[in-house]
Coordinates of C-alpha atoms in Angstrom, one line a residue:
M1 CA -5.5 -8.8 2.7
K2 CA -2.7 -6.5 1.7
I3 CA -0.5 -3.6 2.9
R4 CA -0.3 -0.9 0.2
K5 CA 2.0 1.7 1.8
M6 CA 5.0 2.2 -0.4
M7 CA 7.6 4.8 -1.4
T8 CA 6.6 7.3 -4.1
V9 CA 5.7 5.0 -7.0
L10 CA 7.6 6.9 -9.6
M11 CA 10.9 6.7 -7.6
A12 CA 10.3 3.1 -6.6
T13 CA 9.4 1.7 -10.0
T14 CA 12.3 3.6 -11.7
L15 CA 14.6 1.9 -9.3
V16 CA 13.0 -1.5 -9.9
A17 CA 13.2 -1.0 -13.6
G18 CA 16.9 -0.1 -13.3
C19 CA 17.4 -3.3 -11.3
F20 CA 15.7 -5.5 -13.9
W21 CA 17.3 -3.9 -16.9
G22 CA 20.7 -3.8 -15.3
C23 CA 20.8 -7.5 -14.6
G24 CA 22.2 -8.2 -18.0
S25 CA 19.3 -10.4 -19.0
S26 CA 16.7 -9.8 -21.6
S27 CA 13.1 -10.9 -21.9
K28 CA 12.8 -14.4 -23.3
S29 CA 9.9 -16.1 -25.0
G30 CA 11.1 -19.5 -24.1
D31 CA 13.5 -21.3 -21.7
S32 CA 17.0 -20.6 -22.7
S33 CA 18.1 -22.5 -19.6
S34 CA 15.7 -25.3 -20.0
D35 CA 18.0 -27.7 -18.2
S36 CA 17.6 -25.6 -15.1
K37 CA 14.8 -27.1 -13.0
E38 CA 14.6 -24.3 -10.4
L39 CA 11.9 -21.7 -10.3
N40 CA 12.0 -18.6 -8.1
I41 CA 8.7 -17.1 -7.1
C42 CA 7.7 -14.2 -4.9
V43 CA 4.2 -14.4 -3.3
W44 CA 2.1 -13.0 -0.6
D45 CA 2.2 -14.9 2.7
G46 CA -1.1 -16.7 3.7
T47 CA -2.4 -17.1 0.2
F48 CA -1.2 -20.3 -1.5
S49 CA -0.9 -23.9 -0.3
E50 CA 2.6 -25.3 0.3
D51 CA 1.2 -28.7 -0.5
A52 CA 0.2 -27.5 -3.9
I53 CA 3.7 -26.1 -4.5
S54 CA 5.2 -29.4 -3.4
K55 CA 3.0 -31.3 -5.7
F56 CA 4.0 -29.1 -8.6
E57 CA 7.7 -29.8 -7.8
K58 CA 7.1 -33.5 -7.7
D59 CA 5.1 -33.6 -10.9
N60 CA 7.6 -31.5 -12.8
D61 CA 10.8 -32.8 -11.2
C62 CA 11.8 -29.3 -10.2
T63 CA 12.5 -27.1 -7.2
V64 CA 10.4 -24.0 -6.5
N65 CA 12.2 -21.5 -4.3
V66 CA 9.5 -19.4 -2.5
T67 CA 10.0 -15.9 -1.1
Y68 CA 7.1 -14.7 1.0
I69 CA 6.2 -11.1 1.3
D70 CA 3.6 -9.3 3.4
N71 CA 3.5 -6.0 1.4
T72 CA 4.4 -4.5 -2.0
D73 CA 7.2 -2.5 -0.4
T74 CA 9.0 -5.7 0.4
L75 CA 8.7 -7.0 -3.1
I76 CA 10.0 -3.7 -4.6
S77 CA 12.8 -3.6 -2.1
K78 CA 13.9 -7.1 -2.9
L79 CA 14.0 -6.3 -6.6
V80 CA 15.8 -3.0 -6.0
E81 CA 18.4 -4.6 -3.8
G82 CA 18.9 -7.4 -6.3
S83 CA 18.8 -9.9 -3.5
G84 CA 16.9 -12.4 -5.7
E85 CA 15.8 -12.6 -9.3
Y86 CA 12.3 -13.9 -9.5
D87 CA 10.6 -15.7 -12.4
V88 CA 7.0 -15.4 -11.1
C89 CA 5.5 -12.7 -8.9
D90 CA 2.1 -12.3 -7.2
I91 CA 1.1 -8.7 -7.9
E92 CA -1.6 -6.6 -6.4
A93 CA -4.1 -5.2 -9.0
A94 CA -3.3 -1.7 -7.8
Y95 CA 0.3 -2.1 -9.0
V96 CA -0.2 -4.0 -12.2
K97 CA -0.1 -0.8 -14.3
T98 CA 3.1 0.3 -12.6
F99 CA 4.8 -3.1 -13.4
V100 CA 3.5 -3.1 -17.0
D101 CA 4.4 0.6 -17.7
N102 CA 8.0 0.0 -16.5
G103 CA 8.6 -3.1 -18.6
L104 CA 8.9 -5.4 -15.6
L105 CA 6.6 -8.2 -17.0
Q106 CA 6.7 -10.3 -20.1
K107 CA 3.6 -11.1 -22.1
I108 CA 1.8 -14.3 -21.0
D109 CA 0.9 -17.0 -23.5
H110 CA -2.7 -17.7 -22.5
S111 CA -2.9 -20.7 -24.8
A112 CA -0.4 -22.4 -22.5
I113 CA -2.8 -21.8 -19.5
P114 CA -5.8 -24.0 -20.3
N115 CA -6.9 -24.0 -16.7
E116 CA -8.2 -20.5 -17.2
E117 CA -11.3 -22.1 -18.6
Y118 CA -12.2 -23.1 -15.0
V119 CA -11.7 -19.6 -13.6
D120 CA -14.9 -17.6 -12.7
D121 CA -16.1 -15.6 -15.7
S122 CA -16.1 -12.3 -13.7
L123 CA -12.4 -12.5 -13.2
M124 CA -11.6 -13.1 -16.9
K125 CA -13.8 -10.4 -18.4
T126 CA -11.2 -7.7 -17.9
G127 CA -7.8 -7.4 -16.2
A128 CA -6.4 -4.9 -13.8
V129 CA -6.0 -1.2 -14.7
G130 CA -3.1 -1.0 -17.1
D131 CA -3.5 -4.6 -18.4
E132 CA -7.2 -4.7 -19.1
K133 CA -6.7 -7.3 -21.9
M134 CA -4.5 -9.4 -19.6
E135 CA -1.6 -9.5 -22.0
Y136 CA 0.8 -9.6 -19.0
T137 CA -1.1 -11.1 -16.1
T138 CA -3.8 -13.6 -15.1
P139 CA -5.8 -13.8 -11.9
D140 CA -4.4 -15.8 -9.1
Q141 CA -7.3 -15.6 -6.6
N142 CA -10.8 -14.3 -6.2
A143 CA -11.6 -10.8 -5.0
G144 CA -11.1 -9.8 -1.4
Y145 CA -12.4 -6.8 0.6
T146 CA -11.1 -4.5 3.3
V147 CA -14.0 -4.2 5.6
I148 CA -15.0 -3.2 9.1
L149 CA -15.4 -6.3 11.1
Y150 CA -16.9 -6.4 14.6
N151 CA -17.5 -8.9 17.4
K152 CA -21.2 -9.1 17.8
E153 CA -20.8 -10.1 21.5
T154 CA -18.4 -7.4 22.6
C155 CA -18.6 -4.4 20.2
P156 CA -20.1 -1.6 22.4
M157 CA -22.1 0.1 19.6
E158 CA -23.7 -0.3 16.2
I159 CA -21.4 0.8 13.3
T160 CA -23.2 2.2 10.3
S161 CA -20.5 4.5 9.0
F162 CA -16.7 4.6 8.7
K163 CA -17.0 7.9 10.7
D164 CA -18.4 5.9 13.6
L165 CA -14.9 4.7 14.3
T166 CA -14.3 8.1 15.9
N167 CA -16.9 7.3 18.6
P168 CA -15.3 7.4 22.2
K169 CA -17.1 4.1 23.0
L170 CA -14.5 2.4 20.7
K171 CA -11.5 3.8 22.6
G172 CA -8.8 1.1 22.6
Q173 CA -11.1 -1.3 20.7
I174 CA -9.9 -1.0 17.1
A175 CA -7.4 -2.9 15.1
M176 CA -6.6 -1.2 11.8
V177 CA -4.5 -2.1 8.8
N178 CA -1.4 0.2 8.2
S179 CA -2.1 0.4 4.5
T180 CA -2.0 3.8 2.8
I181 CA -4.5 3.1 0.0
S182 CA -6.9 1.2 2.3
L183 CA -6.9 3.9 5.0
Y184 CA -7.1 7.0 2.9
G185 CA -9.4 5.4 0.3
A186 CA -11.9 4.4 3.0
A187 CA -11.7 7.9 4.6
L188 CA -12.1 9.6 1.3
E189 CA -15.2 7.5 0.4
A190 CA -16.7 8.2 3.8
L191 CA -16.3 11.9 3.2
G192 CA -18.1 11.7 -0.2
Y193 CA -15.0 11.8 -2.3
K194 CA -13.4 9.3 -4.7
A195 CA -10.9 6.8 -3.3
D196 CA -8.4 7.8 -6.0
S197 CA -8.6 11.5 -5.3
K198 CA -5.5 13.5 -6.0
D199 CA -6.9 16.6 -4.4
E200 CA -4.6 17.5 -1.5
K201 CA -7.4 19.4 0.3
E202 CA -9.6 16.2 0.2
I203 CA -6.7 14.0 1.2
K204 CA -6.0 16.3 4.2
E205 CA -9.7 16.0 5.2
A206 CA -9.3 12.3 5.1
N207 CA -6.1 12.5 7.2
D208 CA -8.0 14.6 9.8
L209 CA -10.7 11.9 10.0
L210 CA -8.0 9.2 10.3
T211 CA -6.2 11.2 13.0
E212 CA -9.4 11.3 15.0
I213 CA -10.0 7.5 14.5
K214 CA -6.4 6.8 15.5
G215 CA -7.2 8.0 19.0
N216 CA -9.4 4.8 19.3
V217 CA -6.9 2.4 17.7
K218 CA -5.5 -0.3 19.9
T219 CA -3.1 -1.7 17.3
F220 CA -2.1 -1.2 13.7
V221 CA -1.6 -4.5 11.9
G222 CA 0.2 -5.6 8.8
E223 CA -0.8 -8.9 7.4
S224 CA -3.7 -9.9 9.7
A225 CA -6.0 -8.7 12.5
V226 CA -7.3 -12.3 13.2
S227 CA -5.3 -12.7 16.4
A228 CA -6.4 -9.3 17.8
L229 CA -10.0 -10.2 17.1
E230 CA -10.0 -13.8 18.2
N231 CA -8.1 -13.2 21.5
G232 CA -10.5 -10.4 22.4
E233 CA -7.9 -7.7 22.3
C234 CA -10.1 -5.7 19.9
S235 CA -13.8 -5.8 19.2
V236 CA -13.6 -4.0 15.8
A237 CA -11.1 -4.0 12.9
L238 CA -10.6 -2.5 9.6
C239 CA -9.0 -5.4 7.8
W240 CA -9.2 -7.9 5.0
D241 CA -9.7 -11.0 7.3
Y242 CA -13.4 -11.9 7.2
A243 CA -12.8 -14.9 4.9
T244 CA -9.8 -16.0 7.1
L245 CA -11.9 -15.7 10.3
C246 CA -14.7 -17.8 8.8
A247 CA -12.2 -20.4 7.6
D248 CA -10.5 -20.5 11.0
S249 CA -13.5 -21.7 12.9
E250 CA -17.2 -22.1 12.3
E251 CA -17.7 -20.5 15.7
N252 CA -16.6 -17.3 14.1
W253 CA -19.5 -17.5 11.7
D254 CA -21.9 -16.2 14.3
K255 CA -19.4 -14.3 16.4
F256 CA -18.1 -11.8 13.8
A257 CA -19.9 -9.8 11.1
V258 CA -19.1 -7.2 8.5
A259 CA -20.6 -3.7 9.4
D260 CA -23.1 -2.4 6.8
I261 CA -21.9 1.2 6.3
D262 CA -23.0 4.1 4.2
S263 CA -20.0 4.1 2.0
D264 CA -18.3 1.5 -0.2
Y265 CA -15.5 -0.9 0.8
E266 CA -12.2 -1.5 -0.9
K267 CA -12.0 -4.4 -3.3
F268 CA -8.6 -6.0 -4.1
L269 CA -7.4 -8.6 -6.6
Q270 CA -4.1 -10.4 -7.2
Y271 CA -2.5 -11.4 -10.4
W272 CA 0.3 -13.8 -11.6
G273 CA 3.0 -12.2 -13.7
I274 CA 6.2 -13.5 -15.2
T275 CA 9.1 -11.1 -14.8
S276 CA 10.6 -9.7 -18.0
T277 CA 14.1 -11.1 -17.1
S278 CA 12.9 -14.7 -16.5
E279 CA 14.6 -17.2 -18.8
K280 CA 12.3 -20.0 -17.5
T281 CA 9.1 -18.9 -19.2
E282 CA 7.9 -22.4 -20.0
L283 CA 8.3 -23.7 -16.4
A284 CA 6.8 -20.4 -15.0
T285 CA 3.8 -20.8 -17.3
K286 CA 3.3 -24.4 -16.2
F287 CA 3.4 -23.3 -12.6
I288 CA 0.8 -20.6 -13.1
N289 CA -1.4 -23.0 -15.0
Y290 CA -1.2 -25.5 -12.1
M291 CA -1.8 -23.0 -9.4
I292 CA -5.1 -21.9 -10.8
S293 CA -6.3 -25.5 -11.4
P294 CA -9.3 -26.8 -9.5
E295 CA -7.1 -29.2 -7.6
A296 CA -4.6 -26.5 -6.5
V297 CA -7.2 -23.9 -5.7
A298 CA -9.0 -26.4 -3.5
M299 CA -5.7 -26.9 -1.6
H300 CA -5.4 -23.1 -1.2
M301 CA -8.9 -22.9 0.1
K302 CA -8.4 -25.7 2.6
D303 CA -5.3 -24.0 4.0
W304 CA -6.4 -20.4 4.0
G305 CA -10.1 -20.2 3.2
G306 CA -11.8 -17.6 1.0
V307 CA -14.0 -17.6 -2.1
P308 CA -12.6 -20.0 -4.8
M309 CA -11.6 -18.4 -8.0
V310 CA -12.7 -21.6 -9.8
K311 CA -16.3 -22.0 -10.9
E312 CA -18.3 -23.9 -8.2
E313 CA -19.2 -26.8 -10.5
Y314 CA -15.5 -27.6 -11.0
I315 CA -14.3 -27.4 -7.4
K316 CA -17.2 -28.1 -5.0
D317 CA -16.5 -31.8 -4.8
L318 CA -12.9 -31.1 -4.0
L319 CA -13.7 -29.0 -1.0
P320 CA -15.0 -30.1 2.5
E321 CA -18.7 -30.7 2.7
G322 CA -20.6 -27.5 3.5
Y323 CA -17.8 -25.2 2.3
Y324 CA -20.2 -23.0 0.5
D325 CA -22.2 -22.5 3.7
N326 CA -19.4 -20.2 4.8
P327 CA -21.0 -16.8 5.2
S328 CA -18.0 -14.9 3.8
I329 CA -18.8 -16.3 0.4
A330 CA -22.3 -14.8 0.2
K331 CA -21.0 -11.6 1.8
Y332 CA -18.3 -11.1 -0.7
E333 CA -20.7 -11.7 -3.6
E334 CA -22.8 -8.9 -2.1
L335 CA -19.9 -6.6 -1.7
A336 CA -18.9 -6.9 -5.3
D337 CA -21.5 -4.3 -6.1
K338 CA -20.7 -2.0 -3.2
S339 CA -16.9 -1.6 -3.5
W340 CA -14.2 0.5 -5.1
M341 CA -10.8 -0.5 -6.5
V342 CA -8.1 1.8 -7.8
A343 CA -4.7 1.7 -9.4
V344 CA -2.1 3.7 -7.5
S345 CA -0.7 6.8 -9.1
D346 CA 2.4 8.8 -8.5
D347 CA 0.6 12.0 -7.5
Q348 CA -1.8 10.3 -5.1
I349 CA 0.7 8.1 -3.4
S350 CA 3.1 11.1 -3.0
I351 CA 0.5 13.1 -1.2
M352 CA -0.9 10.2 0.8
D353 CA 2.6 9.1 2.0
T354 CA 3.3 12.7 3.2
Y355 CA 0.1 12.6 5.4
Y356 CA 0.6 9.0 6.3
T357 CA 4.0 9.9 7.9
L358 CA 2.3 12.7 9.8
L359 CA -0.5 10.3 10.9
M360 CA 1.7 7.6 12.2
G361 CA 4.1 10.1 13.9
Q362 CA 1.3 11.7 16.0

């Protein structure tokens, strides 16, 4: 469910690192300001339960100041501007390597996060690229997917390929995320290339395909295409909203479906990280431990839907009856073996951003 269009990574992360390192604070292994009962977090909108955060505040006699973002650009911009110093950040897997390489995260004490034992084994086997041993991060939700959704009642054609989005029958029918990695990765895969290609010729071909598809796009969306789908504005969408649609209404279970196409879909994951400048490591770690507990994850699922990151036997009784009948759960398990996930690189993003600017300007 994420926008991954950002400034050239090298430039951005250098600025971010400068911001962190220029704050006059150093990484702490403990809470040097333990009497301070405020925690500043920066998280993606539409992911975590406010009730869960409120319960943590009550149980720990503290205040959690939440800044919501809807793309990684926003997070980086806030850090660069110095408009807020965060203790905990919700980081896309594609950017974990960037944060680790630039010293923006401190190491996590996994012994202080006992609730990891409830997390699905598949999420704990290996971390994101750049932090495979999860020295700096821990998962904060289960995997999501950027897929082609279609309204089974109104879509004018069968979609079996990403390239089908160029069909004139879909003129004015498509909602599409405005995410660089999602767009170009999907186009590259459809053309038989790798989603993390750094070959400008291949990326140009992907841009040509996206330009043709753009002629059918009704609207580009940031955080969500749910409204455009549910109100009938669009009958097709490239988006990360299938789980959200299914959680929104059981009527959507039969109304919308994921197109089975001949190329793989994008997989994305999110991770908790504690910033290298945070002096509230103990409280930050407690927060992370609570937010991945069966109790808190159940609250997240009730508010936003999705596939729980907690093993079914520990959370099923905390969820509404029939929760696992939700078709997005089975579909996401199926997509796990038919998906791609990349870590952003300076070279790729630089080329993609150049073409993205041309694409959106046409």
